[in-house]
Short mmCIF file of C-alpha atoms and ligand atoms in Angstrom, two decimals:
data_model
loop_
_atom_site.label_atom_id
_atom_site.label_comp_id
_atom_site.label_asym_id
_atom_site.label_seq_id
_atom_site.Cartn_x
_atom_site.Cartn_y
_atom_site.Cartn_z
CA UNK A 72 -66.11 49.04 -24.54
CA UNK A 73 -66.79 49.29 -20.52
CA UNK A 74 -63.22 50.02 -18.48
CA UNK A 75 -61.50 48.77 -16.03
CA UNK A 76 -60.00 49.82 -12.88
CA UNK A 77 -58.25 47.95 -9.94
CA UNK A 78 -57.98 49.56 -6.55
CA UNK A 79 -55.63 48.53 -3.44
CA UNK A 80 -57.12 49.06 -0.22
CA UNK A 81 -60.98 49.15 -1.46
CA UNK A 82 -62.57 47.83 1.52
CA UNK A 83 -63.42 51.11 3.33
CA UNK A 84 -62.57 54.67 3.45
CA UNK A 85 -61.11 56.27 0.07
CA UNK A 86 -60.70 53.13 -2.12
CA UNK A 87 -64.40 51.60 -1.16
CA UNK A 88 -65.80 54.92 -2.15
CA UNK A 89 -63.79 55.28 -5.54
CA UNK A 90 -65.13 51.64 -6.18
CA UNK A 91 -68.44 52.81 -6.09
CA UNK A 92 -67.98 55.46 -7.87
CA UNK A 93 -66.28 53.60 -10.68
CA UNK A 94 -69.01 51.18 -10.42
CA UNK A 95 -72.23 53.91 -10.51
CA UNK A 96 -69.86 55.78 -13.78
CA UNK A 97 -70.14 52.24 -15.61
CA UNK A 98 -66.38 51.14 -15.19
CA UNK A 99 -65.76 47.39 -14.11
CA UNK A 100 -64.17 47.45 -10.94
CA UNK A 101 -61.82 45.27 -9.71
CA UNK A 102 -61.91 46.07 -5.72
CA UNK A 103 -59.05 44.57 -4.01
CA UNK A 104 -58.55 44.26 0.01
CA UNK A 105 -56.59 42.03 2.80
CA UNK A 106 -60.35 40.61 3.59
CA UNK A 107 -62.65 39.94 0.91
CA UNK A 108 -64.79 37.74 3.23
CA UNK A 109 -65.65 41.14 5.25
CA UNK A 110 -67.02 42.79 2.52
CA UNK A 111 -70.37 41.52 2.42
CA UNK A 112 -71.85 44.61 1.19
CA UNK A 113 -69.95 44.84 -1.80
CA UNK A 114 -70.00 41.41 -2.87
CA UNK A 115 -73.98 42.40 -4.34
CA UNK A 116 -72.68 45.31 -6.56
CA UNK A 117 -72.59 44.13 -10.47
CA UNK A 118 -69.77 44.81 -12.19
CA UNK A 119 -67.46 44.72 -9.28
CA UNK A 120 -65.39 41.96 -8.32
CA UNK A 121 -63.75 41.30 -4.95
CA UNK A 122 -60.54 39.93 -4.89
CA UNK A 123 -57.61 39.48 -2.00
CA UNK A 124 -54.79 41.54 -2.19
CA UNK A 125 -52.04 42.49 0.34
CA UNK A 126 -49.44 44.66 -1.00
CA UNK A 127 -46.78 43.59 1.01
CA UNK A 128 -47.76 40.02 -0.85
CA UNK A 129 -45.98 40.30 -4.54
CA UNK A 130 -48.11 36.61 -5.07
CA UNK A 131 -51.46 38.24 -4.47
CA UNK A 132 -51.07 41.29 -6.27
CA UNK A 133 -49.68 38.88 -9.40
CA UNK A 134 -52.78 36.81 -8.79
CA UNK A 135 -55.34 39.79 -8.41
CA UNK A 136 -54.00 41.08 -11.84
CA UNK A 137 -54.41 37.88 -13.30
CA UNK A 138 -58.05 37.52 -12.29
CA UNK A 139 -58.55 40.73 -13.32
CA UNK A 140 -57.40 40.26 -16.75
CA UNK A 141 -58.92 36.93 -16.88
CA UNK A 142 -62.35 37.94 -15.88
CA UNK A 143 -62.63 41.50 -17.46
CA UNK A 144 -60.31 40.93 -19.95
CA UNK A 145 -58.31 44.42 -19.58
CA UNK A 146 -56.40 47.22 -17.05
CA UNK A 147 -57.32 50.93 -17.73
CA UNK A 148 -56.70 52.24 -14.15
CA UNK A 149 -55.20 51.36 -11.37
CA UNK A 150 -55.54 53.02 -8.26
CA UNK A 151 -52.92 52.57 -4.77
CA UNK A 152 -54.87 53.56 -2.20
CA UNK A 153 -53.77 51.13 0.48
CA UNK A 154 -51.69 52.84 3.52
CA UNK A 155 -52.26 53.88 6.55
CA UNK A 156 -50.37 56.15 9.00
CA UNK A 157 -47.75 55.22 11.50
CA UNK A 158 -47.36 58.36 13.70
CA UNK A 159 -45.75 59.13 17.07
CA UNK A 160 -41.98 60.33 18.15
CA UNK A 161 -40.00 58.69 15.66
CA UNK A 162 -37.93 57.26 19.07
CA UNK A 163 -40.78 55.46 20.13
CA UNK A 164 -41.32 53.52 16.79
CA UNK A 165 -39.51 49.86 16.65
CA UNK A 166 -37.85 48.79 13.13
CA UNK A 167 -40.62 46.30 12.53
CA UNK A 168 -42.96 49.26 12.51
CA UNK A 169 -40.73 51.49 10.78
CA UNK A 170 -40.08 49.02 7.88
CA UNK A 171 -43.93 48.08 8.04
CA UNK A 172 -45.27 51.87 6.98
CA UNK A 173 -42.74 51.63 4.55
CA UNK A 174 -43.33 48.03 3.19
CA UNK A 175 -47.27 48.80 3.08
CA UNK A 176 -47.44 52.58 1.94
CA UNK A 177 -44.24 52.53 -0.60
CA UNK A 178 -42.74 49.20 -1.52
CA UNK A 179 -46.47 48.14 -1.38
CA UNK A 180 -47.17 50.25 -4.09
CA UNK A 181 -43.90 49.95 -6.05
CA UNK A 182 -44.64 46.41 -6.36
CA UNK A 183 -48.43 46.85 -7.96
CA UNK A 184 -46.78 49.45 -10.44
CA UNK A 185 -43.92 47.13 -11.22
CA UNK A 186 -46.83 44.48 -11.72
CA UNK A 187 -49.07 46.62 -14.00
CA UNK A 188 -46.43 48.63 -15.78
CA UNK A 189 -45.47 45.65 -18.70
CA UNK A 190 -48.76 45.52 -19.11
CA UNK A 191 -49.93 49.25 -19.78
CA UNK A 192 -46.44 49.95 -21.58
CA UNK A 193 -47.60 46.66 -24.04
CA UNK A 194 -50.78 48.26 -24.82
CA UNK A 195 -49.98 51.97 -25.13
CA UNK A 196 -52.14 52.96 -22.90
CA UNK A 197 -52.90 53.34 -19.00
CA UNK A 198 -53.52 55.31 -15.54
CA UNK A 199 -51.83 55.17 -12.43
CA UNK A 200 -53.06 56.97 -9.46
CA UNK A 201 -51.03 57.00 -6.46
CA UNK A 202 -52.83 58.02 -3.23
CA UNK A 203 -50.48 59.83 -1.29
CA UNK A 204 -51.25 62.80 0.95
CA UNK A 205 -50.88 66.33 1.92
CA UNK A 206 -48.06 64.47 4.12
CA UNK A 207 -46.86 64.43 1.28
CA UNK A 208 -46.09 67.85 0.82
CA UNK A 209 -45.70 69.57 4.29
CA UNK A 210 -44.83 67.26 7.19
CA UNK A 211 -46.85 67.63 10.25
CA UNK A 212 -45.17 66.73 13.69
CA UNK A 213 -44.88 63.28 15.07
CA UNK A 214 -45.64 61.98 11.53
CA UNK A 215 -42.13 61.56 10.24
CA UNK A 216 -42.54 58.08 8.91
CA UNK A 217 -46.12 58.55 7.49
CA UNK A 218 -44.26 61.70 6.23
CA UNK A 219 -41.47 59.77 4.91
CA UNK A 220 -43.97 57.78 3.21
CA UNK A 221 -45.63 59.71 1.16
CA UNK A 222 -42.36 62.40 0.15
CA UNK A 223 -41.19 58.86 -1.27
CA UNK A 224 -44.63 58.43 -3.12
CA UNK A 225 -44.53 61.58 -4.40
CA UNK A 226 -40.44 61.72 -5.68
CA UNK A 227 -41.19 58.20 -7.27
CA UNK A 228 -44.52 58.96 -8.85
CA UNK A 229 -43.02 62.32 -10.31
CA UNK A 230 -40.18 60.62 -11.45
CA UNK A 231 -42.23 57.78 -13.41
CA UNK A 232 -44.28 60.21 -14.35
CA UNK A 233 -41.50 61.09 -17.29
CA UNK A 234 -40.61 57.77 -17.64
CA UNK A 235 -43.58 56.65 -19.07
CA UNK A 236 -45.42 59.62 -20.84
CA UNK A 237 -43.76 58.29 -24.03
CA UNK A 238 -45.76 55.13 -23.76
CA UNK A 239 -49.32 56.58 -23.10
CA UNK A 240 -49.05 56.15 -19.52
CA UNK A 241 -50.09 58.43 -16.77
CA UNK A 242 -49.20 58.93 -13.55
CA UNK A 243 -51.40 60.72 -11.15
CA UNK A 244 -50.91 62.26 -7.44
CA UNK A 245 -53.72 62.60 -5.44
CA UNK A 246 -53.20 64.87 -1.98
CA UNK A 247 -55.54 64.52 0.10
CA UNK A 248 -55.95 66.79 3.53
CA UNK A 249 -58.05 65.30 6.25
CA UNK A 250 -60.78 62.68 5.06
CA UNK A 251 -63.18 60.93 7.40
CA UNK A 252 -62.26 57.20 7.10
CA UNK A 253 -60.64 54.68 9.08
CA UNK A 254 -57.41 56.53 8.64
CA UNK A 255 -58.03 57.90 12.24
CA UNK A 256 -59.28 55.18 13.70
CA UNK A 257 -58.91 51.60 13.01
CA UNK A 258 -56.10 52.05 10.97
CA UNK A 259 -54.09 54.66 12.75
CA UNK A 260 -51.05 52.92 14.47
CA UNK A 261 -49.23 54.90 16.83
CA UNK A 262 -45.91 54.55 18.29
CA UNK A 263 -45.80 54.76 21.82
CA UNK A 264 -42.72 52.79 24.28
CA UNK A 265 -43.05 52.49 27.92
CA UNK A 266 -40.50 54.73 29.18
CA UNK A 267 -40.48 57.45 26.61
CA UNK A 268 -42.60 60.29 28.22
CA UNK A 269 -40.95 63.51 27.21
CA UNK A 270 -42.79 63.76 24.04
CA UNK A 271 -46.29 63.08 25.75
CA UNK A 272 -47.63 66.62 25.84
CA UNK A 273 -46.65 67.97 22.46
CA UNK A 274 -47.92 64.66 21.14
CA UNK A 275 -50.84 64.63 22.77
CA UNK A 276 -51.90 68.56 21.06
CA UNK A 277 -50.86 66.56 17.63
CA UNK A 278 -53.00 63.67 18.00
CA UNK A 279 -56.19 66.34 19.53
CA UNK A 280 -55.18 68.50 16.29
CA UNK A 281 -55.22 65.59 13.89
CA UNK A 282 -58.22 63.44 14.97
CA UNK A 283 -60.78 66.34 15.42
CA UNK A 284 -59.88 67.21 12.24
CA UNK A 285 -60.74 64.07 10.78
CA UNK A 286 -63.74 64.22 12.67
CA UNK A 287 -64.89 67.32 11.40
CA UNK A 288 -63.54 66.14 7.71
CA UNK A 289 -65.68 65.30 4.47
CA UNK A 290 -65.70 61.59 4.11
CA UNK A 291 -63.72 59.72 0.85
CA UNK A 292 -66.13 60.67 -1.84
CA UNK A 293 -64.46 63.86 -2.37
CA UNK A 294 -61.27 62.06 -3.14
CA UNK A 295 -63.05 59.21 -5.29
CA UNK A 296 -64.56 62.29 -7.28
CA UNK A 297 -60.43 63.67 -7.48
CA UNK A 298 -59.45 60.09 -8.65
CA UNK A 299 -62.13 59.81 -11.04
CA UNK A 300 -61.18 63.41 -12.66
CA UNK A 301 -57.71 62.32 -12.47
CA UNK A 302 -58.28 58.81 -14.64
CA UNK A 303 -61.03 60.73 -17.07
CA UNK A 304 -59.64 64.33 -17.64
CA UNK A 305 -57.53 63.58 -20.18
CA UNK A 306 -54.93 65.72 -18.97
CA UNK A 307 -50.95 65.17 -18.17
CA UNK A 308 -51.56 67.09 -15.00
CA UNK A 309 -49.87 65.22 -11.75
CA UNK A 310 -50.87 66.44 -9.29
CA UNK A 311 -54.82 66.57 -7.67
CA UNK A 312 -54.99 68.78 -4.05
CA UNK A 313 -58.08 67.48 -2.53
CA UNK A 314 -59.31 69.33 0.81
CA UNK A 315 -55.70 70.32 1.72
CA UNK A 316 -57.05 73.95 3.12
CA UNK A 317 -54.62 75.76 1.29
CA UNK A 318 -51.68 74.60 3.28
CA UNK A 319 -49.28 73.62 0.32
CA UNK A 320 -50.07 77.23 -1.44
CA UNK A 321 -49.54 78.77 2.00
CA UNK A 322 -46.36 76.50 2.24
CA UNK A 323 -44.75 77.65 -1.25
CA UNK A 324 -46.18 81.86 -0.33
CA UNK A 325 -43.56 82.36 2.17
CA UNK A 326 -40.05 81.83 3.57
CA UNK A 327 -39.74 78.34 5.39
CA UNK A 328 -38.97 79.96 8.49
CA UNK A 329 -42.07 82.30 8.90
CA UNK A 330 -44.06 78.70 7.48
CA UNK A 331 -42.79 77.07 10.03
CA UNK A 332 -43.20 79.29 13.12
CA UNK A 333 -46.93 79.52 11.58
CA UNK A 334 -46.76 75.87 11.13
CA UNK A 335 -46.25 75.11 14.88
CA UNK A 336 -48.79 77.66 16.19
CA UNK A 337 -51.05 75.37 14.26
CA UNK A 338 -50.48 72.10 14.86
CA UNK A 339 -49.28 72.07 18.61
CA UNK A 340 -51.21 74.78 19.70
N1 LIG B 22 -58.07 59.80 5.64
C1 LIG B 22 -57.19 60.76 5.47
O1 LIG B 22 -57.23 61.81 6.14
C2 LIG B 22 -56.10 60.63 4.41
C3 LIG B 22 -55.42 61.79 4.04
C4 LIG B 22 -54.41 61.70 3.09
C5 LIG B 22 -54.11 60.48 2.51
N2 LIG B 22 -54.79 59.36 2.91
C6 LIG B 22 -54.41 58.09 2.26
O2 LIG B 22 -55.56 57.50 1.70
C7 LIG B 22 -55.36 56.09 1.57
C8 LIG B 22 -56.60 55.36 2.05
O3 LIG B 22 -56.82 55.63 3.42
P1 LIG B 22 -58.27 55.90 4.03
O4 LIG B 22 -58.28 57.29 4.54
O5 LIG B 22 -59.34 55.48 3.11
O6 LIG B 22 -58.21 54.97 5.33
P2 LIG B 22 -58.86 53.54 5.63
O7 LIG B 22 -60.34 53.63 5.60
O8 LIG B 22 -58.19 53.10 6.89
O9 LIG B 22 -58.40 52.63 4.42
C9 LIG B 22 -57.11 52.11 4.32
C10 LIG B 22 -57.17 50.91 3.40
O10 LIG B 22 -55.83 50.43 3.19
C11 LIG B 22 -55.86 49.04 3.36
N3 LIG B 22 -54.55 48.45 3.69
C12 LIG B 22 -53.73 48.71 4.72
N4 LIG B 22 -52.65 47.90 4.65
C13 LIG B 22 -52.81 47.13 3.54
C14 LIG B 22 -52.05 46.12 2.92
N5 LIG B 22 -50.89 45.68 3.44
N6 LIG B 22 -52.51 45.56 1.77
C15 LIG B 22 -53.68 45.95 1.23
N7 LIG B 22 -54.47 46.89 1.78
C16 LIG B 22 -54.03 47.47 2.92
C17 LIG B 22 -56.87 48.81 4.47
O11 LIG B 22 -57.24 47.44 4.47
P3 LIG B 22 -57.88 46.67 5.73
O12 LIG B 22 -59.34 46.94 5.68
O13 LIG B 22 -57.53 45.23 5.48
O14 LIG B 22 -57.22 47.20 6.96
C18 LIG B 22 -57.96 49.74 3.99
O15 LIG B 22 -58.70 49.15 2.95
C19 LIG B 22 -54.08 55.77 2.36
O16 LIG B 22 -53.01 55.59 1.46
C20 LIG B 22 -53.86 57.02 3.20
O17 LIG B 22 -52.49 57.23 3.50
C21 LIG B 22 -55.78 59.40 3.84
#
C-alpha cells in the first residue's frame, strides 16, 4: 500500500522540496502551507494534495489531518518543517516577536505532534521528523531566539523520542547548516529598534557571515534527501547532520572556551 506523509511549511524551500521528493519516491503527499492559493505549481503534481495549514492555528492543523485521513485514508510521516528565523540583538526584539518565533517554530510544532500522536500511538506505527537546525546545536550570535528555538526542538524531540519508542513511533532530528531557501530572504525577520545602535557593527559582520553563506549554500534537496533517509532507514537513530561543516563535531572536540574564541573569529570576523 502507497504511504503517506504530511509536511508543515511545504510551499518553498525545505518542505516544497521534500514534497517532491515524497511525491517522485511514490508516497502520497499531503503538502500543507499558510497559502495554498500561491502554489500554483504544485497544485498539477498527482498524488499530492494542497491543503492550508498555519501552525499557530490548532483548527487548521485538526482540519488538515482530517482531510488527510479522509482523502488518503492514513499518516505514515509527518514532517515540521515550518519556521523561520527571528535574529538580531535580543534588546531590539519586541514580545510580540519574541513570542511569535516561539509560537511558529516550537508551540507550532508541539501542537501538530500533539495532533498526530493519538493517532500513530493507535496504530503502532509512525514517523516524526522535526526540522530543527544546526541552531540547534551551537548558537551563532544575534540568533538567540532562533537559537532558543530550536535547543527547545531538540530537548523536546529527544525527550519524546523515549516516550514513544514503545509504541512504534519515531522521532527524528534533522540539523541542517546553511540551505539556500527563503530562510534568508523572505522569511528572515530581523529585529532592529530605532535607537539601539551599539550592536550595529558586530551585527552587521553576522548578517554578511550568515547570508553569503546561504548564498553560497546547496538548496533544500539535500535536506529532503536527509528527511527521506530519516522516514525510510529503518533505524532508531535521532539525529540527521545535514551540511553542518563539521561545526557540532568541532563543537564537542574541544574545551568550550577555545570553541568559543574560534567561534567568534568565525562568525564576526
Ligand atoms: N535554510 C536554512 O539555512 C535552514 C537551516 C537550518 C534549519 N532550517 C529550518 O528549515 C525549515 C524550513 O525553512 P526553509 O529554509 O525551507 O525556509 P523557507 O523557504 O522560508 O520556508 C519556510 C516555510 O515555513 C512556513 N511557515 C512559516 N510560518 C508558518 C506558519 N505559522 N504556519 C505554517 N507554515 C509557516 C513558510 O510559509 P509561507 O510560505 O506561508 O511563508 C514556508 O513554507 C525551518 O524550520 C527552518 O528553521 C533552515
Amino acid at each position: 500500500m502507497e504511504k503517506v506523509v504530511f509536511i508543515t511549511g511545504a510551499s518553498t524551500g525545505i518542505g516544497k522540496e521534500t514534497a517532491k521528493l515524497f511525491q517522485a519516491k511514490n508516497w502520497k503527499v499531503a503538502a500543507t502551507m499558510r497559502s495554498p492559493e500561491k502554489a500554483e505549481d504544485m497544485k498539477k503534481i498527482v498524488d499530492l494534495r494542497l491543503m492550508r495549514l498555519d501552525v499557530t492555528e490548532p483548527e487548521s492543523i485538526r482540519s488538515a489531518i482530517a482531510e488527510t485521513l479522509e482523502h488518503f485514508g492514513r499518516i505514515d510521516a509527518v514532517v515540521n518543517n515550518a519556521g523561520y528565523g527571528l535574529i538580531g540583538p535580543f534588546e531590539a526584539a519586541s514580545e510580540e516577536q519574541v513570542r511569535r518565533q516561539f509560537e511558529t517554530n516550537v508551540f507550532g510544532l508541539m501542537a501538530v505532534c500533539r495532533e498526530v500522536i493519538p493517532i500513530f500511538r493507535k496504530q503502532k506505527r509512525g514517523v516524526i521528523v522535526n526540522v530543527s537546525s544546526i541552531s540547534g546545536l551551537t548558537a551563532l550570535p544575534f540568533s538567540s531566539l532562533y537559537a532558543a528555538s530550536k535547543f527547545a526542538v531538540e530537548g523536546f524531540s529527544e525527550s519524546l523520542a523515549y516516550e514513544l519508542e514503545p509504541f512504534g513511533i519515531r522521532i527524528k532530528l534533522i540539523e541542517p547548516g546553511p540551505i539556500k531557501t527563503d530562510f534568508y530572504s523572505r522569511s528572515e525577520e530581523i529585529a532592529r529598534s530605532e535607537n539601539l545602535h551599539v550592536y550595529d557593527e558586530r551585527f552587521e559582520k553576522l548578517l554578511e557571515f550568515m547570508n553569503k553563506g546561504g548564498e553560497a549554500a546547496p538548496d533544500g534537496g539535500i535536506v529532503a534527501e536527509a528527511i527521506w533517509n530519516a522516514v525510510t532507514d529503518g533505524s532508531k537513530k535521532l539525529r540527521y547532520g545535514v551540511n553542518t561543516k563539521g561545526l557540532p563535531a568541532l563543537k564537542r572536540s574541544m574545551p568550550e572556551s577555545v570553541f568559543r574564541a574560534l567561534a567568534k573569529k568565525i562568525f564576526l570576523k
